[in-house]
Amino acid sequence: MAATLKDVAEQAGVSIATVSRVLNDPEKVAEQSRRKVLDAIDTLGYSSNLLAKSLRQDGLNAVYVLLPSLSDPFFAQMHQGISDVLSAYNYFMLSVTTEGDSVLEQECLLKAKTMGASGVLLYTPNDPVPEAWSAFGSSFPILLLSGNSVEGKARMTSLFMDRTGVGKQAVDILFERGKRNILYLCSRPDSLDGECWSGIQQAAEAHGLTCQLYQAGRSPGDAARELEKFWEKADVLPDSILTQSTAQAAGVLSFLRERGIQVPEQTAVMSFENTELACLLTPQVSVIGPAGYQVGMIGAKRLLEWIHTPEEKISCWQEGVDLTYIPRRSTDVRV
Amino acid sequence: MLECKMPAIVSLGVLNVDFVMEVGKDLIGKKRLGKRISISAGGYGGCQAVAAVRCGVPTAAVGRVGTDIFSYQIEKTLQEEQVDCQFLQETEGDNTGLSAIIAEEGKESVSIDFLGTNFQITKQDIDQCREAIQQAKLVMIYMGPAMMEASAHMVEVANQSRTPVLLTPTLFTGIQTGLWQKVDYLVMNLTQAADLCGLTEESVRTARIAAGMLSGQVRKAIVIHMDKGGVLVAENGILTTLDVMPESKVVDYSGATAFFTGVFGAELVKGNTIQKAAIKAHRAAMLCMEKVGTYASFPTAEQLKRL
């Protein structure tokens, strides 16, 4: 039977509250009591050796990674980028998928605190992030890979990505190709991804175009189903569809192919995320937005620099997330 | 051979004579016996030019040699290989580049370079082949410490005429800001990728980090030759590992990256995709690694056709 907190307290000859303090705020516990609790943890196998070791070493060389999903190609590549950097610098990586649920994200942050993690990398669609997260700043730095606003939050930073600008640029490109009626498929319009929508609206208004927002999950199946519903209601398809993810673009292309709609002549398709999937589809999908690997790699590198700065500066790499438009046949016949 | 009066590729890089010494384990008293010694033309610039020509693409080498016996060795070899030598210049009073390569079974080869006249290449030397650069389909530049300024100038000249630039940097210190944006193809090996990242480990992981760092800055692609680990191509932000060959027998790395670059460049000029060119170059480089030495390890034109 697994040892409980009570077992540890009895073994160490201290109260449960003291055990709890050792786990959560070890610096507030006298060295003698701390040592007794840690020995009891080891004896009873209450927690992993890693945890005990981390508490002894005054911090674990581990980064907690919270991503909405690992099956989505964008986040899978992001995970790879994070993993490459962390392992190259001998950091452990503890990954959890959150589905973008802020409650689950908060629970994970609490666990990260208990574990004594060195830092947290988090991609969350929730914007702004809850005020309560500021409290975690005293335990570890948090870097938001999703580029959320972190103004006024201590030890929290964000990887800047100009989503509004990207939304505007996408519309400009479609306008140049003679498109006049734009549909944006987005899984959470009220979240961070709504920033793209803001850019889309601004550029559409400037060019005198029509644009509509329609909610669809990130998977190909969801995108195809929701597009079908949209078509049933609207009775006419727009001449261009912007998708939040390349997985959605896959669903859109499948839907259009089944109905014999020519891409890009009748309907152009463009994605706001850059994954390998975009190159594997027929036609290949044009993208304007970040590649998951680069977001993960740069985010992890910056977090490590932050953890080590100023005493131990890792490097002075100069880079940013690339948001260049990559034209392919889903918007440009001649590519 | 493609029909072209001007070279299709202009290649810049060090020109050396390689002394490849295979060291045995037998001792006579305190003396160690060597197994074999070979002397041939080498250096990154020479090797990549030979590789390109063996792929059937007319290529000119740009460089400086001395007036000593070694310059004759370089020119003779390059001419026999049908490398265009019209842009080779001579410098009096300095030695032709020499490289002593000590190869020992089970150990990584040690190279000691005496770069001599390679340090004398100037912007004016590049200007003398300006017309060829402007008419070429590709320039291949090995950007080593001996020719940083001339390499940067060649990039500028090529950019003026929109001639695609393939660059291989040996060091990442002293690289001028904005250089990557003027380069179409960046080719590296694992050692160079690790240097770029400031890491010591030479692995696929390091290669991915290096490619991720510069992805979006280089115009077309970053290509990293990873020996048995295959070849990593980063294009449009997407990283793909191709042609992993875990069973390959590697005995010596000398000359492999230069030959890789030459084949890759030539295959691009022949109209192949980046992926196809990278795979062929990787296979050619793996053949180089199966033998000791540089020039002597290079696959023949016939072998290259079969890859």
XYZ file of C-alpha atoms in Angstrom, chain A residues 20 22-26 46 51 54-55 60 64 107-117 136 139-140:
26
model
C 3.159 19.532 4.145
C 8.484 20.600 3.828
C 6.826 19.685 0.545
C 5.465 23.129 -0.228
C 7.652 25.689 1.555
C 10.812 23.826 2.647
C 6.208 8.326 -0.228
C 11.252 14.707 -5.635
C 15.024 17.974 -5.713
C 14.104 19.133 -2.250
C 14.998 20.382 -9.407
C 7.012 21.711 -16.338
C -3.786 22.513 -10.839
C -0.677 21.723 -12.849
C 0.987 24.947 -11.728
C 0.320 23.931 -8.118
C 1.928 20.556 -8.797
C 4.901 22.259 -10.401
C 5.310 24.267 -7.228
C 5.173 21.131 -5.098
C 7.737 19.439 -7.316
C 10.128 22.339 -7.032
C 10.274 22.810 -10.810
C 3.432 31.355 -8.704
C 8.277 29.835 -6.928
C 9.414 29.741 -10.565
